[in-house]
Short mmCIF file of C-alpha atoms and ligand atoms in Angstrom, two decimals:
data_model
loop_
_atom_site.label_atom_id
_atom_site.label_comp_id
_atom_site.label_asym_id
_atom_site.label_seq_id
_atom_site.Cartn_x
_atom_site.Cartn_y
_atom_site.Cartn_z
CA MET A 1394 -12.22 32.69 0.88
CA THR A 1395 -8.54 32.02 0.47
CA GLU A 1396 -6.77 33.02 -2.70
CA ARG A 1397 -4.65 29.89 -2.86
CA GLN A 1398 -6.49 26.85 -4.21
CA LEU A 1399 -5.50 23.26 -3.68
CA PHE A 1400 -4.85 20.73 -6.42
CA LEU A 1401 -6.36 17.26 -6.76
CA GLY A 1402 -4.97 14.18 -8.42
CA ALA A 1403 -6.34 10.64 -8.56
CA TYR A 1404 -4.15 7.56 -8.30
CA LEU A 1405 -5.13 4.98 -10.91
CA LEU A 1406 -3.48 1.66 -10.26
CA PHE A 1407 -5.25 -1.62 -10.86
CA PRO A 1408 -6.13 -4.30 -9.69
CA SER A 1409 -5.13 -2.57 -6.47
CA GLY A 1410 -2.89 0.34 -5.51
CA HIS A 1411 -2.00 1.42 -2.02
CA TYR A 1412 -4.87 -0.68 -0.64
CA ALA A 1413 -4.07 -4.28 -1.43
CA GLY A 1414 -7.74 -5.42 -1.24
CA ALA A 1415 -9.13 -2.90 -3.77
CA TRP A 1416 -10.18 -5.38 -6.47
CA ARG A 1417 -11.92 -7.63 -3.91
CA HIS A 1418 -13.80 -4.75 -2.29
CA PRO A 1419 -17.56 -5.45 -2.74
CA TYR A 1420 -18.12 -2.14 -4.52
CA SER A 1421 -15.20 -2.47 -6.97
CA GLU A 1422 -15.29 -3.06 -10.68
CA ARG A 1423 -13.10 -5.98 -11.60
CA ASP A 1424 -12.85 -5.96 -15.38
CA PHE A 1425 -9.63 -4.01 -15.89
CA ASN A 1426 -9.62 -4.79 -19.61
CA ASP A 1427 -12.78 -2.80 -20.13
CA ARG A 1428 -12.04 0.65 -21.47
CA THR A 1429 -15.31 2.04 -20.17
CA LEU A 1430 -14.04 1.67 -16.59
CA TYR A 1431 -11.23 4.14 -17.32
CA GLN A 1432 -13.59 6.38 -19.25
CA ASP A 1433 -16.09 6.37 -16.33
CA ILE A 1434 -13.37 7.29 -13.88
CA ALA A 1435 -12.12 10.06 -16.19
CA ARG A 1436 -15.61 11.59 -16.49
CA THR A 1437 -16.14 11.34 -12.76
CA LEU A 1438 -12.86 13.11 -12.04
CA GLU A 1439 -13.58 15.85 -14.52
CA ARG A 1440 -17.07 16.38 -13.12
CA ALA A 1441 -15.37 16.87 -9.72
CA ARG A 1442 -12.89 19.36 -11.28
CA PHE A 1443 -9.78 17.28 -10.49
CA ASP A 1444 -6.48 18.51 -11.91
CA LEU A 1445 -5.26 15.14 -13.07
CA ALA A 1446 -5.53 11.41 -13.20
CA PHE A 1447 -2.24 9.74 -12.43
CA ILE A 1448 -1.11 6.45 -13.96
CA PRO A 1449 1.88 4.63 -12.43
CA GLU A 1450 4.18 2.18 -14.25
CA THR A 1451 6.19 -0.99 -13.74
CA VAL A 1452 7.77 -3.21 -16.34
CA SER A 1453 8.08 -6.60 -14.75
CA TYR A 1454 5.92 -9.48 -13.48
CA ARG A 1455 5.88 -10.65 -9.90
CA GLU A 1456 4.17 -13.95 -9.37
CA GLY A 1457 2.78 -13.23 -5.91
CA PHE A 1458 1.43 -9.86 -7.09
CA ALA A 1459 -0.33 -11.40 -10.05
CA ARG A 1460 -1.77 -14.25 -7.87
CA HIS A 1461 -3.18 -11.88 -5.25
CA GLY A 1462 -4.08 -8.96 -7.52
CA LEU A 1463 -1.66 -6.60 -5.88
CA SER A 1464 -0.48 -3.32 -7.38
CA ASN A 1465 0.74 -3.78 -10.92
CA GLY A 1466 -0.36 -7.45 -10.85
CA LEU A 1467 -1.97 -6.57 -14.17
CA LYS A 1468 -0.55 -3.53 -15.90
CA HIS A 1469 -1.80 -1.83 -19.01
CA ASP A 1470 0.51 0.41 -20.95
CA PRO A 1471 0.20 3.81 -19.22
CA ALA A 1472 0.10 5.83 -22.42
CA GLN A 1473 -2.78 3.68 -23.75
CA LEU A 1474 -4.80 4.19 -20.52
CA ALA A 1475 -4.06 7.91 -20.71
CA ALA A 1476 -5.37 7.97 -24.28
CA GLN A 1477 -8.73 6.57 -22.97
CA VAL A 1478 -8.82 9.23 -20.25
CA VAL A 1479 -8.21 12.19 -22.58
CA ALA A 1480 -10.54 10.92 -25.29
CA VAL A 1481 -13.64 11.39 -23.10
CA THR A 1482 -12.65 14.60 -21.28
CA ASP A 1483 -11.86 18.21 -22.12
CA HIS A 1484 -10.12 19.56 -19.06
CA LEU A 1485 -8.80 16.74 -16.91
CA GLY A 1486 -5.02 16.33 -16.97
CA VAL A 1487 -3.32 12.96 -17.02
CA GLY A 1488 0.04 11.98 -15.53
CA VAL A 1489 1.85 9.15 -17.39
CA THR A 1490 4.67 7.34 -15.71
CA LEU A 1491 7.56 6.26 -17.95
CA SER A 1492 11.02 5.12 -16.90
CA THR A 1493 14.25 6.75 -17.93
CA SER A 1494 15.93 3.35 -17.50
CA PHE A 1495 14.20 1.40 -20.23
CA ASN A 1496 13.29 3.95 -22.87
CA GLU A 1497 15.11 6.14 -25.29
CA PRO A 1498 14.54 9.90 -25.06
CA TYR A 1499 13.24 10.07 -28.62
CA ASN A 1500 10.40 7.54 -28.30
CA LEU A 1501 9.41 8.74 -24.84
CA ALA A 1502 9.47 12.43 -25.92
CA ARG A 1503 7.31 11.66 -28.90
CA THR A 1504 4.79 9.40 -27.14
CA LEU A 1505 4.14 12.10 -24.53
CA LEU A 1506 4.18 15.12 -26.82
CA SER A 1507 1.88 13.35 -29.21
CA LEU A 1508 -0.56 12.65 -26.37
CA ASP A 1509 -0.14 16.22 -25.22
CA HIS A 1510 -1.21 17.49 -28.62
CA LEU A 1511 -4.12 15.13 -28.99
CA SER A 1512 -5.40 16.07 -25.52
CA GLY A 1513 -5.05 19.80 -26.12
CA GLY A 1514 -2.18 20.20 -23.64
CA ARG A 1515 -3.21 18.07 -20.65
CA VAL A 1516 -0.32 15.63 -20.15
CA ALA A 1517 2.31 15.22 -17.46
CA TRP A 1518 5.29 12.88 -17.38
CA ASN A 1519 6.02 11.17 -14.06
CA VAL A 1520 9.77 10.59 -14.30
CA ILE A 1521 11.00 7.34 -12.70
CA GLN A 1522 14.32 5.57 -12.62
CA SER A 1523 13.67 1.81 -12.60
CA SER A 1524 16.17 -0.81 -11.45
CA GLY A 1525 16.09 -4.28 -9.94
CA PRO A 1526 16.80 -7.73 -11.38
CA ALA A 1527 13.23 -8.45 -12.53
CA ASN A 1528 13.14 -5.22 -14.56
CA TYR A 1529 16.61 -5.67 -15.99
CA ALA A 1530 15.82 -9.23 -17.04
CA ASN A 1531 13.26 -7.72 -19.44
CA PHE A 1532 15.77 -5.21 -20.82
CA PRO A 1533 19.02 -7.15 -21.03
CA ARG A 1534 20.75 -4.43 -23.05
CA ALA A 1535 20.04 -1.71 -20.50
CA GLU A 1536 23.05 -0.51 -18.56
CA GLN A 1537 22.79 -1.67 -14.92
CA LEU A 1538 23.58 1.30 -12.71
CA GLY A 1539 23.63 2.05 -8.98
CA ARG A 1540 20.95 4.33 -7.51
CA THR A 1541 23.05 7.52 -7.74
CA GLU A 1542 24.14 6.87 -11.28
CA LEU A 1543 20.57 6.07 -12.25
CA TYR A 1544 19.64 9.54 -11.19
CA ASP A 1545 22.66 10.99 -13.01
CA ARG A 1546 21.42 9.23 -16.10
CA GLY A 1547 17.89 10.48 -15.28
CA ASP A 1548 19.13 14.08 -15.22
CA GLU A 1549 20.62 13.66 -18.72
CA PHE A 1550 17.52 11.87 -19.95
CA VAL A 1551 15.18 14.67 -18.81
CA GLU A 1552 17.54 17.26 -20.32
CA ALA A 1553 17.45 15.41 -23.66
CA VAL A 1554 13.67 15.02 -23.60
CA LEU A 1555 13.20 18.73 -22.86
CA ALA A 1556 15.58 19.61 -25.68
CA LEU A 1557 13.56 17.43 -28.09
CA TRP A 1558 10.32 18.96 -26.91
CA ARG A 1559 11.79 22.40 -27.56
CA SER A 1560 13.35 21.60 -30.90
CA TRP A 1561 10.57 23.38 -32.85
CA ALA A 1562 10.03 27.10 -32.19
CA PRO A 1563 6.39 27.81 -31.35
CA ASP A 1564 5.91 29.50 -34.71
CA ALA A 1565 7.72 26.90 -36.85
CA LEU A 1566 4.51 25.27 -38.06
CA VAL A 1567 3.25 27.56 -40.78
CA ALA A 1568 0.92 25.36 -42.85
CA ASP A 1569 0.31 28.10 -45.45
CA PRO A 1570 -1.39 26.68 -48.52
CA GLU A 1571 -0.69 29.88 -50.47
CA THR A 1572 3.09 29.63 -50.27
CA GLY A 1573 3.20 25.89 -49.91
CA VAL A 1574 5.36 26.15 -46.81
CA TYR A 1575 4.27 23.64 -44.20
CA ALA A 1576 7.04 24.09 -41.65
CA ASP A 1577 9.60 26.87 -41.44
CA THR A 1578 12.57 24.59 -40.97
CA THR A 1579 14.85 27.54 -40.11
CA ARG A 1580 12.84 27.56 -36.86
CA ILE A 1581 13.57 23.88 -36.14
CA THR A 1582 16.88 22.92 -34.55
CA ALA A 1583 18.38 19.49 -33.82
CA PRO A 1584 19.46 19.49 -30.17
CA GLU A 1585 22.33 17.04 -30.87
CA TYR A 1586 22.32 16.02 -27.23
CA LYS A 1587 25.39 14.10 -26.14
CA GLY A 1588 25.83 13.21 -22.46
CA LYS A 1589 27.74 10.54 -20.58
CA TYR A 1590 24.79 8.13 -20.71
CA VAL A 1591 22.29 9.54 -23.16
CA GLU A 1592 22.64 10.58 -26.75
CA VAL A 1593 20.10 11.77 -29.31
CA ARG A 1594 20.37 13.98 -32.33
CA GLY A 1595 16.78 15.11 -32.98
CA PRO A 1596 14.93 17.24 -33.81
CA LEU A 1597 11.60 15.70 -32.90
CA ASN A 1598 9.08 15.49 -35.69
CA LEU A 1599 6.40 17.40 -33.73
CA PRO A 1600 5.89 21.06 -32.88
CA PRO A 1601 5.22 22.32 -29.33
CA SER A 1602 1.80 21.46 -27.88
CA PRO A 1603 -0.87 23.93 -26.58
CA GLN A 1604 0.91 23.91 -23.19
CA ARG A 1605 4.29 23.87 -25.01
CA HIS A 1606 5.25 20.47 -23.60
CA PRO A 1607 4.09 18.07 -20.85
CA VAL A 1608 4.35 19.04 -17.19
CA ILE A 1609 6.94 17.10 -15.16
CA ILE A 1610 6.10 15.03 -12.06
CA GLN A 1611 8.70 13.39 -9.80
CA ALA A 1612 8.53 11.40 -6.56
CA GLY A 1613 12.13 10.69 -5.53
CA ASP A 1614 12.73 10.47 -1.81
CA SER A 1615 16.39 9.68 -1.25
CA PRO A 1616 18.61 12.79 -1.02
CA ARG A 1617 19.70 12.22 -4.66
CA GLY A 1618 16.10 11.59 -5.70
CA ARG A 1619 14.94 14.76 -4.01
CA ASP A 1620 17.63 16.75 -5.86
CA HIS A 1621 16.41 15.28 -9.14
CA GLY A 1622 12.80 16.16 -8.28
CA ALA A 1623 13.70 19.68 -7.10
CA ARG A 1624 15.65 20.23 -10.33
CA TRP A 1625 13.00 19.07 -12.81
CA GLY A 1626 9.66 18.58 -11.09
CA ASP A 1627 6.70 20.93 -11.56
CA VAL A 1628 4.77 18.50 -9.37
CA ILE A 1629 6.26 16.38 -6.60
CA PHE A 1630 4.40 13.40 -5.11
CA ALA A 1631 4.94 12.48 -1.49
CA ILE A 1632 3.66 9.89 0.90
CA GLU A 1633 4.17 11.08 4.45
CA ARG A 1634 2.31 9.94 7.59
CA THR A 1635 1.93 13.36 9.27
CA PRO A 1636 1.47 17.00 8.22
CA ALA A 1637 4.72 17.76 10.12
CA ASP A 1638 6.58 15.21 7.94
CA LEU A 1639 5.01 16.70 4.84
CA ARG A 1640 6.04 20.18 5.85
CA ALA A 1641 9.63 19.00 6.47
CA LYS A 1642 9.73 17.37 3.05
CA LYS A 1643 8.29 20.46 1.37
CA ASP A 1644 10.83 22.73 3.09
CA ASP A 1645 13.64 20.41 2.10
CA LEU A 1646 12.53 20.28 -1.55
CA ARG A 1647 12.13 24.03 -1.71
CA ALA A 1648 15.64 24.50 -0.32
CA ARG A 1649 17.01 22.01 -2.87
CA ALA A 1650 15.21 23.82 -5.68
CA ALA A 1651 16.61 27.18 -4.59
CA ARG A 1652 20.15 25.74 -4.40
CA GLN A 1653 19.73 24.65 -8.04
CA GLY A 1654 18.67 28.08 -9.14
CA ARG A 1655 14.92 27.40 -9.33
CA ASP A 1656 12.08 29.41 -7.91
CA PRO A 1657 10.80 27.27 -4.95
CA ASP A 1658 7.27 28.56 -5.60
CA ALA A 1659 7.32 26.74 -8.92
CA LEU A 1660 7.05 23.37 -7.09
CA ARG A 1661 3.65 21.83 -6.35
CA LEU A 1662 3.73 19.18 -3.60
CA PHE A 1663 0.89 16.62 -3.79
CA ALA A 1664 0.39 14.50 -0.66
CA ALA A 1665 -1.09 11.07 -1.10
CA VAL A 1666 -4.14 10.43 1.06
CA GLN A 1667 -6.63 7.57 1.28
CA PRO A 1668 -10.11 9.03 1.96
CA ILE A 1669 -12.67 6.78 3.63
CA ILE A 1670 -16.03 8.49 3.51
CA GLY A 1671 -19.29 7.58 5.28
CA GLU A 1672 -22.74 9.06 5.77
CA THR A 1673 -21.73 9.38 9.42
CA THR A 1674 -18.39 9.35 11.20
CA GLU A 1675 -19.24 5.93 12.61
CA ILE A 1676 -20.03 4.50 9.17
CA ALA A 1677 -16.76 5.86 7.84
CA ARG A 1678 -14.86 4.22 10.71
CA ALA A 1679 -16.65 0.93 10.17
CA ARG A 1680 -15.70 1.10 6.47
CA ARG A 1681 -12.08 1.68 7.39
CA ASP A 1682 -12.14 -1.26 9.82
CA ALA A 1683 -13.67 -3.51 7.16
CA LEU A 1684 -10.81 -2.89 4.68
CA ALA A 1685 -8.61 -5.55 6.34
CA SER A 1686 -11.21 -8.26 5.73
CA TYR A 1687 -10.64 -8.09 1.93
CA ILE A 1688 -6.91 -8.79 2.25
CA ALA A 1689 -5.94 -12.47 2.62
CA PRO A 1690 -3.07 -12.96 5.08
CA GLU A 1691 -0.92 -14.40 2.26
CA ALA A 1692 -1.63 -11.36 0.07
CA GLY A 1693 -0.69 -8.98 2.91
CA ILE A 1694 2.50 -10.89 3.60
CA GLU A 1695 3.47 -10.79 -0.07
CA PHE A 1696 2.79 -7.06 -0.24
CA PHE A 1697 4.57 -6.23 3.01
CA GLY A 1698 7.49 -8.51 2.05
CA MET A 1699 8.06 -6.46 -1.11
CA PHE A 1700 8.19 -3.13 0.67
CA SER A 1701 10.04 -4.24 3.80
CA ARG A 1702 12.45 -6.43 1.77
CA LEU A 1703 12.10 -9.06 4.51
CA ASP A 1704 12.17 -12.67 3.43
CA LEU A 1705 8.78 -13.85 4.64
CA GLY A 1706 7.50 -16.33 2.08
CA ASP A 1707 8.06 -19.49 4.13
CA LEU A 1708 6.63 -18.19 7.41
CA ASP A 1709 3.37 -19.18 9.05
CA PRO A 1710 1.02 -16.14 9.04
CA GLY A 1711 0.48 -16.75 12.77
CA THR A 1712 4.16 -16.24 13.67
CA PRO A 1713 4.52 -13.41 16.21
CA TYR A 1714 5.64 -10.26 14.38
CA ALA A 1715 8.17 -9.57 17.14
CA GLN A 1716 9.77 -12.95 16.42
CA VAL A 1717 9.86 -12.29 12.67
CA LEU A 1718 11.75 -9.05 13.26
CA GLU A 1719 14.12 -10.69 15.72
CA GLU A 1720 14.94 -13.55 13.39
CA ARG A 1721 14.80 -11.96 9.94
CA ALA A 1722 15.49 -8.21 10.24
CA THR A 1723 18.96 -6.69 9.94
CA PRO A 1724 19.64 -3.27 11.59
CA GLU A 1725 19.08 -1.79 8.10
CA HIS A 1726 15.64 -3.35 7.88
CA LEU A 1727 14.76 -2.09 11.36
CA GLU A 1728 15.70 1.45 10.40
CA SER A 1729 13.79 1.37 7.15
CA ARG A 1730 10.89 3.67 6.70
CA THR A 1731 8.47 0.77 6.18
CA ILE A 1732 9.27 -0.90 9.50
CA VAL A 1733 9.58 2.29 11.56
CA GLN A 1734 6.33 3.72 10.26
CA LEU A 1735 4.45 0.45 10.60
CA ASP A 1736 5.60 0.35 14.22
CA GLU A 1737 4.10 3.80 14.67
CA LEU A 1738 0.83 2.72 13.07
CA LEU A 1739 0.60 -0.44 15.22
CA GLY A 1740 1.32 1.64 18.31
CA ALA A 1741 0.97 -0.26 21.60
CA ARG A 1742 0.04 -3.43 19.69
CA LYS A 1743 3.29 -3.45 17.77
CA ARG A 1744 4.92 -6.38 19.55
CA ALA A 1745 1.69 -8.31 20.25
CA VAL A 1746 0.46 -8.85 16.68
CA THR A 1747 1.07 -11.77 14.35
CA LEU A 1748 2.93 -11.44 11.10
CA ALA A 1749 -0.41 -11.59 9.23
CA GLU A 1750 -1.91 -8.79 11.33
CA ALA A 1751 1.13 -6.54 10.82
CA ALA A 1752 1.26 -7.27 7.11
CA VAL A 1753 -2.45 -6.71 6.61
CA THR A 1754 -2.29 -3.44 8.57
CA PHE A 1755 0.49 -2.28 6.25
CA SER A 1756 -1.47 -3.39 3.21
CA THR A 1757 -4.63 -1.40 3.97
CA SER A 1758 -2.90 1.75 2.68
CA GLU A 1759 0.81 1.09 2.18
CA LEU A 1760 1.34 3.67 4.97
CA THR A 1761 -0.56 6.33 3.05
CA PRO A 1762 -2.45 8.38 5.66
CA GLN A 1763 -6.15 7.56 5.86
CA VAL A 1764 -8.56 10.51 6.12
CA VAL A 1765 -11.75 9.16 7.63
CA GLY A 1766 -15.12 10.78 8.15
CA THR A 1767 -18.15 12.32 6.55
CA GLY A 1768 -17.57 14.30 3.35
CA ARG A 1769 -17.49 17.49 5.41
CA GLU A 1770 -15.01 16.04 7.91
CA VAL A 1771 -12.71 14.77 5.22
CA ALA A 1772 -12.84 18.13 3.44
CA GLU A 1773 -12.03 19.95 6.68
CA GLN A 1774 -9.04 17.72 7.43
CA LEU A 1775 -7.63 18.25 3.90
CA ALA A 1776 -8.27 21.97 4.00
CA ASP A 1777 -6.39 22.18 7.36
CA ILE A 1778 -3.35 20.43 5.91
CA PHE A 1779 -3.49 22.65 2.86
CA THR A 1780 -3.93 25.95 4.69
CA SER A 1781 -1.13 25.03 7.14
CA GLY A 1782 1.15 25.09 4.06
CA ALA A 1783 2.21 21.43 4.44
CA ALA A 1784 0.97 20.48 0.95
CA ASP A 1785 -0.24 22.19 -2.20
CA GLY A 1786 -2.59 19.41 -3.21
CA PHE A 1787 -3.60 15.83 -2.65
CA LEU A 1788 -3.29 12.59 -4.57
CA VAL A 1789 -6.46 10.65 -3.78
CA THR A 1790 -5.75 6.97 -3.55
CA PRO A 1791 -8.84 4.72 -3.82
CA THR A 1792 -10.13 1.81 -1.79
CA HIS A 1793 -12.52 0.81 -4.56
CA PHE A 1794 -13.05 1.80 -8.18
CA PRO A 1795 -14.72 3.85 -9.39
CA GLY A 1796 -16.61 4.40 -6.09
CA THR A 1797 -13.90 6.26 -4.12
CA PHE A 1798 -13.65 8.93 -6.80
CA ASP A 1799 -17.43 9.23 -7.17
CA GLU A 1800 -17.93 9.56 -3.39
CA PHE A 1801 -15.07 12.05 -3.16
CA GLY A 1802 -16.48 14.15 -5.95
CA ARG A 1803 -20.03 14.16 -4.57
CA ALA A 1804 -19.37 14.25 -0.81
CA VAL A 1805 -15.97 15.98 -0.30
CA VAL A 1806 -15.44 18.37 -3.21
CA PRO A 1807 -18.54 20.54 -2.53
CA HIS A 1808 -17.21 21.12 1.03
CA LEU A 1809 -13.74 22.01 -0.27
CA GLN A 1810 -15.43 24.48 -2.60
CA ARG A 1811 -17.59 25.86 0.26
CA LEU A 1812 -14.38 26.36 2.27
CA GLY A 1813 -13.00 28.36 -0.66
CA VAL A 1814 -9.97 26.11 -1.23
CA PHE A 1815 -10.96 24.42 -4.44
CA ARG A 1816 -12.14 25.55 -7.87
CA THR A 1817 -15.79 25.39 -8.86
CA GLU A 1818 -14.89 25.66 -12.57
CA TYR A 1819 -11.76 25.06 -14.58
CA GLU A 1820 -10.30 28.39 -15.66
CA GLY A 1821 -8.12 27.11 -18.52
CA THR A 1822 -7.96 24.02 -20.63
CA THR A 1823 -4.32 22.95 -20.20
CA LEU A 1824 -2.88 21.08 -17.23
CA ARG A 1825 -0.27 23.83 -16.92
CA SER A 1826 -3.05 26.37 -16.51
CA HIS A 1827 -4.88 24.28 -13.84
CA LEU A 1828 -1.64 24.09 -11.87
CA GLY A 1829 -0.83 27.81 -12.28
CA LEU A 1830 2.45 27.00 -13.96
CA LYS A 1831 4.19 29.29 -16.37
C1 FMN B 1939 2.86 8.74 -5.27
C2 FMN B 1939 4.04 8.04 -5.83
C3 FMN B 1939 3.96 7.37 -7.05
C4 FMN B 1939 5.07 6.66 -7.54
N1 FMN B 1939 4.90 6.01 -8.74
C5 FMN B 1939 5.90 5.19 -9.17
C6 FMN B 1939 5.74 4.45 -10.36
O1 FMN B 1939 4.71 4.50 -11.06
N2 FMN B 1939 6.75 3.60 -10.73
C7 FMN B 1939 7.89 3.47 -10.00
O2 FMN B 1939 8.74 2.66 -10.42
N3 FMN B 1939 8.13 4.25 -8.91
C8 FMN B 1939 7.13 5.07 -8.47
N4 FMN B 1939 7.29 5.79 -7.34
C9 FMN B 1939 8.63 5.67 -6.61
C10 FMN B 1939 9.47 6.94 -6.75
O3 FMN B 1939 9.69 7.24 -8.12
C11 FMN B 1939 10.82 6.84 -6.01
O4 FMN B 1939 11.59 5.83 -6.59
C12 FMN B 1939 10.58 6.45 -4.57
O5 FMN B 1939 9.83 7.46 -3.93
C13 FMN B 1939 11.91 6.32 -3.79
O6 FMN B 1939 12.75 7.38 -3.96
P1 FMN B 1939 14.25 7.15 -4.36
O7 FMN B 1939 14.28 6.57 -5.72
O8 FMN B 1939 14.88 8.53 -4.35
O9 FMN B 1939 14.88 6.27 -3.32
C14 FMN B 1939 6.26 6.57 -6.83
C15 FMN B 1939 6.36 7.21 -5.58
C16 FMN B 1939 5.29 7.95 -5.08
C17 FMN B 1939 5.39 8.62 -3.72
#
C-alpha cells in the first residue's frame, strides 16, 4: 500500500472530445440534449469514486466542427451541465470551464460560487483565456489582446474573482431570528478591485461555500501560460505523450510555482489519457484499431486542420502527407507540437501515408496517449506513471459515452484500489477534501 493516492477526472465533451469519432461509435449515446445522459455519467463516475467531472468550454461556432460532430460542434452551457451533474451526486466534484476574456469577474464569481454552495462545495473553475476572430466576433466589445496580455488580464481577473469570493468572512452569515440580524455586514468588505484591465467593486452577494470557494484548474502550456497556472492553479491539466514529458512539465511547473512563492506540493498535475479496455489484450488492441473507422477522412482533415493550423480544406484526402507538408507547411508549422508529435506517432510510416491517414491518426486521440489493455493492464500502466511521480492523477478521455466511464469504473478502478493507489471510499464531501487541498 502506498500512502499517496492518485486522482481521477473525466473529460466530458460532446459530441466528441479528443476522439473525433466518439458520437459515431456504435456504443455511444447520441442525444446530447437529454439531461439523463449527463446524470447517468455523473452517477457512474461517483460510483467509481472519481474526483471530478470536467466540462470544457468554447464560445464560437465552426461550420466543419458542427457538420462532422467534432469537439464543441454542439456545446451546452458548462454551468448548466454542471448543475445536472451535482444534482444527482453527493461527492463527485465538477470542473467548469469559463473564459476570462468574455465574462466579467462579478457574474463569473457568482455563477461558480452559487454552484459551489448548491453542490455542498464540489466545484472547480477551469480558467481559460480565449482569443481568435471567431470568438471575438461574438463579443465585439471585448478588448482584443495578444497572448501575453491575455494572460496579464487573466491574472487580474483571477485576483478579482478570488477577492469577490473572499468578500464575506466565514462567520458573516448570522441568520439569527432572535436578534433579527441576517448578515453581520461589518464582516463583509467590498474588494474595490482596480487593475489595468479589470475593475469590480463588490462585495459579492454570497457568503463563502462549504469549501470556502471553488478550486482552480488551469491548463496553460506556453511559458506565460505555465506561469499563470503555477501561480493560481490547484489542479493543472496536461496532455503529454510520454511519462518523461509529463515529468519534465511537472518539474517545470513546480519550479515556476516556487519562484512565485507558492508551495510546489500544492499543485496537482492531471495527465490526460485515453483508456481502451478489452476483455483480453487482443480485444483491447482490436478496439483501438477500430477507432479510425468511425472518423470520415473529411472529419479527420477538418479536425487536424484546426490543430495544425494548416490550410487543408481544398485538398484531396488521398494527397501524400509528405507533399502536403512540403507545399503547405512553414518552418513554424513544422516545429509545432502537433506536427512533431504526429510524426512521432506515425513513426516509420510518417512520409508514406496520405493526408487522410495522417489526419485520422491524429483524430483518434488528439495526441492524448492511449492506454490499451485489460482492466488490470490499464490500471498497472496508470499506477506505474503515478508511482514514478510523473503525474498526480489522470483525466480520462472517452472513446464512447457513457461506456468508457462505465468500463473504467468496473474494470480498471478495482485494480487501482487493489494496487493501493486509489480510494475505496470518499473521505470528505468537498472537492477540496478529495484533492487533499487546504
Ligand atoms: C485537458 C485540457 C483541457 C482544456 N480545456 C480547454 C477549454 O475548455 N477551453 C479552451 O479554450 N481551452 C482549453 N484548453 C487549452 C488551454 O487552456 C491552453 O490554452 C492550451 O493548453 C495552450 O496553452 P497556452 O494558452 O499557454 O498557449 C485545455 C487544455 C487542456 C490540456
